[in-house]
PDB file of C-alpha atoms in Angstrom:
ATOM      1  CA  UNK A 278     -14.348  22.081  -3.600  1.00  0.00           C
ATOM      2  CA  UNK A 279     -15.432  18.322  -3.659  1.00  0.00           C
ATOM      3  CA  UNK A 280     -13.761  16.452  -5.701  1.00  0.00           C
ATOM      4  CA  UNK A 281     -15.760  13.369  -7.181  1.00  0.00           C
ATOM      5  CA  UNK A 282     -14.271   9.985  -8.105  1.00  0.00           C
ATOM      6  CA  UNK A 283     -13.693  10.510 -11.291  1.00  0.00           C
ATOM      7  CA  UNK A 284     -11.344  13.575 -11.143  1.00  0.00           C
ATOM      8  CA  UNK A 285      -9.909  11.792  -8.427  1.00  0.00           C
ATOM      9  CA  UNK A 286      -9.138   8.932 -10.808  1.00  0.00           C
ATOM     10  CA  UNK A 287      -7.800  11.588 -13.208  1.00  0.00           C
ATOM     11  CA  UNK A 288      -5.922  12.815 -10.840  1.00  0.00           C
ATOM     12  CA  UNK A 289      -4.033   9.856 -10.236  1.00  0.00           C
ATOM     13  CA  UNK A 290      -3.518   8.802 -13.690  1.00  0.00           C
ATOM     14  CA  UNK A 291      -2.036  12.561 -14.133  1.00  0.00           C
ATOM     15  CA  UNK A 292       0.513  11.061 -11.786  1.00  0.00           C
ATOM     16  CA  UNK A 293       1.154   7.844 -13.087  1.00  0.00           C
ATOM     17  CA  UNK A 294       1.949   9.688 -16.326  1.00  0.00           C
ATOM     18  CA  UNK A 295       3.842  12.654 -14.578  1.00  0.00           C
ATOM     19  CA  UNK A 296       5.949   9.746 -12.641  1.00  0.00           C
ATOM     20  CA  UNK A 297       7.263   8.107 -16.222  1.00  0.00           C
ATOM     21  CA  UNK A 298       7.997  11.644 -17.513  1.00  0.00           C
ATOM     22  CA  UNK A 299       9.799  12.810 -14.871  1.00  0.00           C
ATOM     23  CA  UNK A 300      11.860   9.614 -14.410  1.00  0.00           C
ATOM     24  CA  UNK A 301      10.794   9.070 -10.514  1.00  0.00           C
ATOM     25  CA  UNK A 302       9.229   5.267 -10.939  1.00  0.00           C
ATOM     26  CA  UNK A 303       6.692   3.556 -12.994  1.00  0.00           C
ATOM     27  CA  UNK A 304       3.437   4.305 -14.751  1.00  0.00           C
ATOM     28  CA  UNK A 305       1.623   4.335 -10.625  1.00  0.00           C
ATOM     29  CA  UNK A 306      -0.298   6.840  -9.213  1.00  0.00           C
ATOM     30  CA  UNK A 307      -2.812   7.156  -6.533  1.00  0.00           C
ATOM     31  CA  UNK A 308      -4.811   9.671  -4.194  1.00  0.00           C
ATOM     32  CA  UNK A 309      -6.527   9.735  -0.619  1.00  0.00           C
ATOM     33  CA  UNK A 310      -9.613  11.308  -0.662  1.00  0.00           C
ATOM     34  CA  UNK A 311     -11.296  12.146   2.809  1.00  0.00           C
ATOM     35  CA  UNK A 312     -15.211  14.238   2.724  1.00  0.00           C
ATOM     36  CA  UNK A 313     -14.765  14.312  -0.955  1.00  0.00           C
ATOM     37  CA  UNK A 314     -11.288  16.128  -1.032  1.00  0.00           C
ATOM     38  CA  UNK A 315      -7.946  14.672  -2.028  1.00  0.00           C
ATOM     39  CA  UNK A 316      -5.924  15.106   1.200  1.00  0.00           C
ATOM     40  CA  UNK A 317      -3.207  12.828  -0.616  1.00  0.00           C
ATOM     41  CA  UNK A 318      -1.312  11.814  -3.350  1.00  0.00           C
ATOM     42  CA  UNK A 319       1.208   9.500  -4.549  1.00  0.00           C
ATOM     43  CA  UNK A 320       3.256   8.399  -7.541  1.00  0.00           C
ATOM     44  CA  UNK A 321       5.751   5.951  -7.426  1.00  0.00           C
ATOM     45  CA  UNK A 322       9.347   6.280  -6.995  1.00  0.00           C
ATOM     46  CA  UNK A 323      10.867   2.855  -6.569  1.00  0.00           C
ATOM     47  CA  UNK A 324      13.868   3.653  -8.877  1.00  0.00           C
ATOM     48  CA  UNK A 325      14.603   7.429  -7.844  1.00  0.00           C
ATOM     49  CA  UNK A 326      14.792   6.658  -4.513  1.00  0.00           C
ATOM     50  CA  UNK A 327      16.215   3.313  -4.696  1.00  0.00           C
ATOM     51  CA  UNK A 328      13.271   1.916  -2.418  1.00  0.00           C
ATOM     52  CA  UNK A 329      11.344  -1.315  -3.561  1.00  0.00           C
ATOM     53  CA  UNK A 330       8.518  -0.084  -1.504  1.00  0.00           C
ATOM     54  CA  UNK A 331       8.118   3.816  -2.610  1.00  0.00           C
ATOM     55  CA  UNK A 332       4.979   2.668  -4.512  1.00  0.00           C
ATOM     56  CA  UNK A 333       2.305   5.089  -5.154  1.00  0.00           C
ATOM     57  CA  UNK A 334      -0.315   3.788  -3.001  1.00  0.00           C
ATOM     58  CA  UNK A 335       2.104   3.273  -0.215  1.00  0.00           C
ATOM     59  CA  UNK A 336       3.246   6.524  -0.985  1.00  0.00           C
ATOM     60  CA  UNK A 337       0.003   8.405  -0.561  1.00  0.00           C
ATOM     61  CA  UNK A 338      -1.138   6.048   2.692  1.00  0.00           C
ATOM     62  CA  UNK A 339       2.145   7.532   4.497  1.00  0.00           C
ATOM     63  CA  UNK A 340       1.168  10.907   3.504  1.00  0.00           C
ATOM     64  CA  UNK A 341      -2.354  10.774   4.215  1.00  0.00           C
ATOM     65  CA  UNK A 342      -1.514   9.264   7.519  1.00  0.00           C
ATOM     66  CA  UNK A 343       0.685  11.982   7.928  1.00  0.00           C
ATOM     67  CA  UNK A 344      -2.053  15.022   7.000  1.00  0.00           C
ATOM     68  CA  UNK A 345      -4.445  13.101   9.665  1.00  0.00           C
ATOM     69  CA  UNK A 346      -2.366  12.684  12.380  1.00  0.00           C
ATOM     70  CA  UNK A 347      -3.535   8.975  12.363  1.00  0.00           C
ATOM     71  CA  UNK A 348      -2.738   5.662  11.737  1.00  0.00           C
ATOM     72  CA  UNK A 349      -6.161   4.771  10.438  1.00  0.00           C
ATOM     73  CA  UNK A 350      -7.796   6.373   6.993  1.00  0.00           C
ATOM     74  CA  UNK A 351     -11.334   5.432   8.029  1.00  0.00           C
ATOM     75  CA  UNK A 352     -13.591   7.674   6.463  1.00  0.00           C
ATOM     76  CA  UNK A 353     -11.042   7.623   3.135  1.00  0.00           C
ATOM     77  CA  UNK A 354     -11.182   6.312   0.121  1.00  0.00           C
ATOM     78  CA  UNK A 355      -7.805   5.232  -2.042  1.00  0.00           C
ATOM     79  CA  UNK A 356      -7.629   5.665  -5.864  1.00  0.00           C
ATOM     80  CA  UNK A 357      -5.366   4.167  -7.593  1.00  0.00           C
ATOM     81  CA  UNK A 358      -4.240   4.297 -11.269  1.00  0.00           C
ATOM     82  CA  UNK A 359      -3.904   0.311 -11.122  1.00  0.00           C
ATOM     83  CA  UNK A 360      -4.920  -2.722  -9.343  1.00  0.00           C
ATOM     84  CA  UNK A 361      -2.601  -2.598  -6.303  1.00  0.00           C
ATOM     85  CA  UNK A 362      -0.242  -5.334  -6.467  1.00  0.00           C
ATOM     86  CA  UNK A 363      -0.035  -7.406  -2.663  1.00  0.00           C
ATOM     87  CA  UNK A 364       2.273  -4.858  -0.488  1.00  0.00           C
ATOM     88  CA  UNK A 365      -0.442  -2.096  -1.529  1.00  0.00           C
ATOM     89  CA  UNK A 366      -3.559  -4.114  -1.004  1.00  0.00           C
ATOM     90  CA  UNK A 367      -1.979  -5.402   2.121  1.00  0.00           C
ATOM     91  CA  UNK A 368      -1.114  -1.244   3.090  1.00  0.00           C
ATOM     92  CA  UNK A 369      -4.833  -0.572   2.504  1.00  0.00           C
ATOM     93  CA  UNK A 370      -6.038  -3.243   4.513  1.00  0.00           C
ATOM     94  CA  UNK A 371      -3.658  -1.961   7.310  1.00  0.00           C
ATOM     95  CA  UNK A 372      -4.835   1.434   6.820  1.00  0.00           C
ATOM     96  CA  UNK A 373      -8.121   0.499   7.152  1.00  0.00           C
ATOM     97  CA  UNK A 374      -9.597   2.894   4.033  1.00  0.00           C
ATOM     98  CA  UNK A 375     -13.208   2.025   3.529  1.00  0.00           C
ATOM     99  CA  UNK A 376     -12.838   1.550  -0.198  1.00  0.00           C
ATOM    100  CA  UNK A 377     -10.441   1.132  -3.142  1.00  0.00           C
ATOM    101  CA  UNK A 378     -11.142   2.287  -6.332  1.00  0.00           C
ATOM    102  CA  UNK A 379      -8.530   1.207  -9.826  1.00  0.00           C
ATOM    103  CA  UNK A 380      -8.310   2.039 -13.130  1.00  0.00           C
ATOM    104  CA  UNK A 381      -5.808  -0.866 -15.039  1.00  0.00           C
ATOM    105  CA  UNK A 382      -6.208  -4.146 -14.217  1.00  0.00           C
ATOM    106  CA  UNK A 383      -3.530  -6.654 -12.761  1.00  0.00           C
ATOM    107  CA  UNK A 384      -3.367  -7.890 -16.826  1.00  0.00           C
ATOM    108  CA  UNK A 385      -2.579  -4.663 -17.972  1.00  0.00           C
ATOM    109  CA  UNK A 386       0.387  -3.901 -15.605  1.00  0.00           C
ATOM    110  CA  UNK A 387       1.415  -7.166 -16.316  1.00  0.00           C
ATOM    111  CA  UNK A 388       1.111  -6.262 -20.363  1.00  0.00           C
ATOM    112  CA  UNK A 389       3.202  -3.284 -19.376  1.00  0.00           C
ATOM    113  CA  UNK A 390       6.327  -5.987 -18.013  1.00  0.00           C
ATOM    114  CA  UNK A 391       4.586  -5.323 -14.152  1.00  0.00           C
ATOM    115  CA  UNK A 392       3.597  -9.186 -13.464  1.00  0.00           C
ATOM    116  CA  UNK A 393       2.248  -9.078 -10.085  1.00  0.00           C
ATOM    117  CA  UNK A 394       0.912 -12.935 -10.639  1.00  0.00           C
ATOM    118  CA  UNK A 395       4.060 -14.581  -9.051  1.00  0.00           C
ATOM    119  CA  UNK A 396       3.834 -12.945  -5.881  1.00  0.00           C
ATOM    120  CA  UNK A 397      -0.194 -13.780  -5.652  1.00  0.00           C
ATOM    121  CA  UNK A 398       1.297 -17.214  -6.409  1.00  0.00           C
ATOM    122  CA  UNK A 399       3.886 -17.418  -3.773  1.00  0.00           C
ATOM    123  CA  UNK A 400       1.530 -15.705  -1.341  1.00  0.00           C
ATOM    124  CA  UNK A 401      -0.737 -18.193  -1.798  1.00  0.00           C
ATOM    125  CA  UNK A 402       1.631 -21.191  -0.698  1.00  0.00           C
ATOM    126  CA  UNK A 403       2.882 -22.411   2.480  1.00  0.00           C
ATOM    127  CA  UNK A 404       5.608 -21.128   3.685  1.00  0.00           C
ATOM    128  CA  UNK A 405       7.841 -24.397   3.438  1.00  0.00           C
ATOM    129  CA  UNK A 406       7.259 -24.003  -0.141  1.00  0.00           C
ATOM    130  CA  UNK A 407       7.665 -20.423  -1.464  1.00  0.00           C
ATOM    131  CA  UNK A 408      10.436 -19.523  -3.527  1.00  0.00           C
ATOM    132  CA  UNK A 409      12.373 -17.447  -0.629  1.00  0.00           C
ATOM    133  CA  UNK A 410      13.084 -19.398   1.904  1.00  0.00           C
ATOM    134  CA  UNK A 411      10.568 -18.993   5.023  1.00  0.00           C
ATOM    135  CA  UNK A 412      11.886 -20.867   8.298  1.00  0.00           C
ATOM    136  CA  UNK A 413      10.978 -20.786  11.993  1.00  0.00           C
ATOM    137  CA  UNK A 414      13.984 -19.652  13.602  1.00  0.00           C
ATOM    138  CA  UNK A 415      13.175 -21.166  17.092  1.00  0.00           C
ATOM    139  CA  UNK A 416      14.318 -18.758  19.999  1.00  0.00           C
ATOM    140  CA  UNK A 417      13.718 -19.256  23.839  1.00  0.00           C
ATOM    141  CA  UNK A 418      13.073 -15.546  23.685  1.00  0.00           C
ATOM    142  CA  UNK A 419      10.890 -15.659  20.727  1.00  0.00           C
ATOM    143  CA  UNK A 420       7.414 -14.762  22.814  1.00  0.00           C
ATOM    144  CA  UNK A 421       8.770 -12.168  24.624  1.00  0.00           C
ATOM    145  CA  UNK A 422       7.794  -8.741  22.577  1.00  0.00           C
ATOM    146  CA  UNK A 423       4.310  -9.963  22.815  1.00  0.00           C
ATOM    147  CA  UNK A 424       4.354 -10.822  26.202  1.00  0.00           C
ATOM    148  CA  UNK A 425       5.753  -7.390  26.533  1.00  0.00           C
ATOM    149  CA  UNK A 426       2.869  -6.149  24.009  1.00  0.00           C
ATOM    150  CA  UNK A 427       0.026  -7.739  26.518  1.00  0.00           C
ATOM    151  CA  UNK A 428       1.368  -6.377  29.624  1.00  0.00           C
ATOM    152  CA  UNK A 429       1.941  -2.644  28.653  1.00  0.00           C
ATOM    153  CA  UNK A 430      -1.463  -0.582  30.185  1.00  0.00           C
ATOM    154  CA  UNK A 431      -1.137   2.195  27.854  1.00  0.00           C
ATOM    155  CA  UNK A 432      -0.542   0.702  24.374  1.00  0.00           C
ATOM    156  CA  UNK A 433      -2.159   2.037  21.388  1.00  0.00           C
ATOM    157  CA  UNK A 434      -3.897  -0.697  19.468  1.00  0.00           C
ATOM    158  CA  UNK A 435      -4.213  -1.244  15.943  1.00  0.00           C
TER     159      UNK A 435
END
């Protein structure tokens, strides 16, 4: 059965929802869909699994990877109960889905006490200047993995 983007949207709202009531994170949910079927889902679960990154989106990239034996979700499409905040938009990008759909905005997490706007902001600056200290750690070795990278005939690339 297909399932359109709108169910798919209710779908991961159902988990955003589900996540609060069932204490594993907060109001986040999202879904993979692949050929117009969800192959995966997430909901967040930052504070019942004690992981800062357990968000839903992330969540449902690792599992969708996982269904597709593949690194890569081209061909999929991620839903997502709210505008992903930068580690999620950054996971999408990695994944390489061909679209992102949202329901709540940025404002409205925010409204909620989920301000993404300070790490926008601190993205947006040079390192030198972000809040957490970002230094070049000079090291005579520092060049090697991707020298390493380069040379090796049979490496995957992504």
């Amino acid at each position: 059965m297909s399932t359109d983007l709108t169910q798919a949207m209710s779908e991961a709202l159902r988990l955003a929802i589900a996540g609060v009531q069932n204490d594993s994170g907060g109001p986040f949910g999202a879904v993979v869909l692949k050929d117009g079927r969800i192959i995966a889902q997430g909901e967040n679960r930052v504070t019942s699994t004690n992981d800062p990154t357990a968000h839903a989106e992330v969540i449902a990239i690792r599992a969708a990877c996982a269904a597709l034996e593949d690194f890569k979700l081209a061909g999929c499409i991620l839903v997502s109960s709210c505008e992903p905040c930068p580690m999620c938009l950054a996971a999408a990008y990695w994944a390489g889905v061909d679209a992102l759909y949202y329901a709540a905005s940025r404002e409205d997490a925010a409204a909620a006490g989920f301000g993404d706007a300070d790490f926008y902001g601190e993205l947006a600056k040079p390192p030198e200047a972000r809040r957490l200290p970002c230094r070049v750690l000079a090291h005579s070795e520092a060049a090697a993995p991707f020298a390493t990278w380069r040379d090796k005939a049979d490496k995957i690339p992504y």
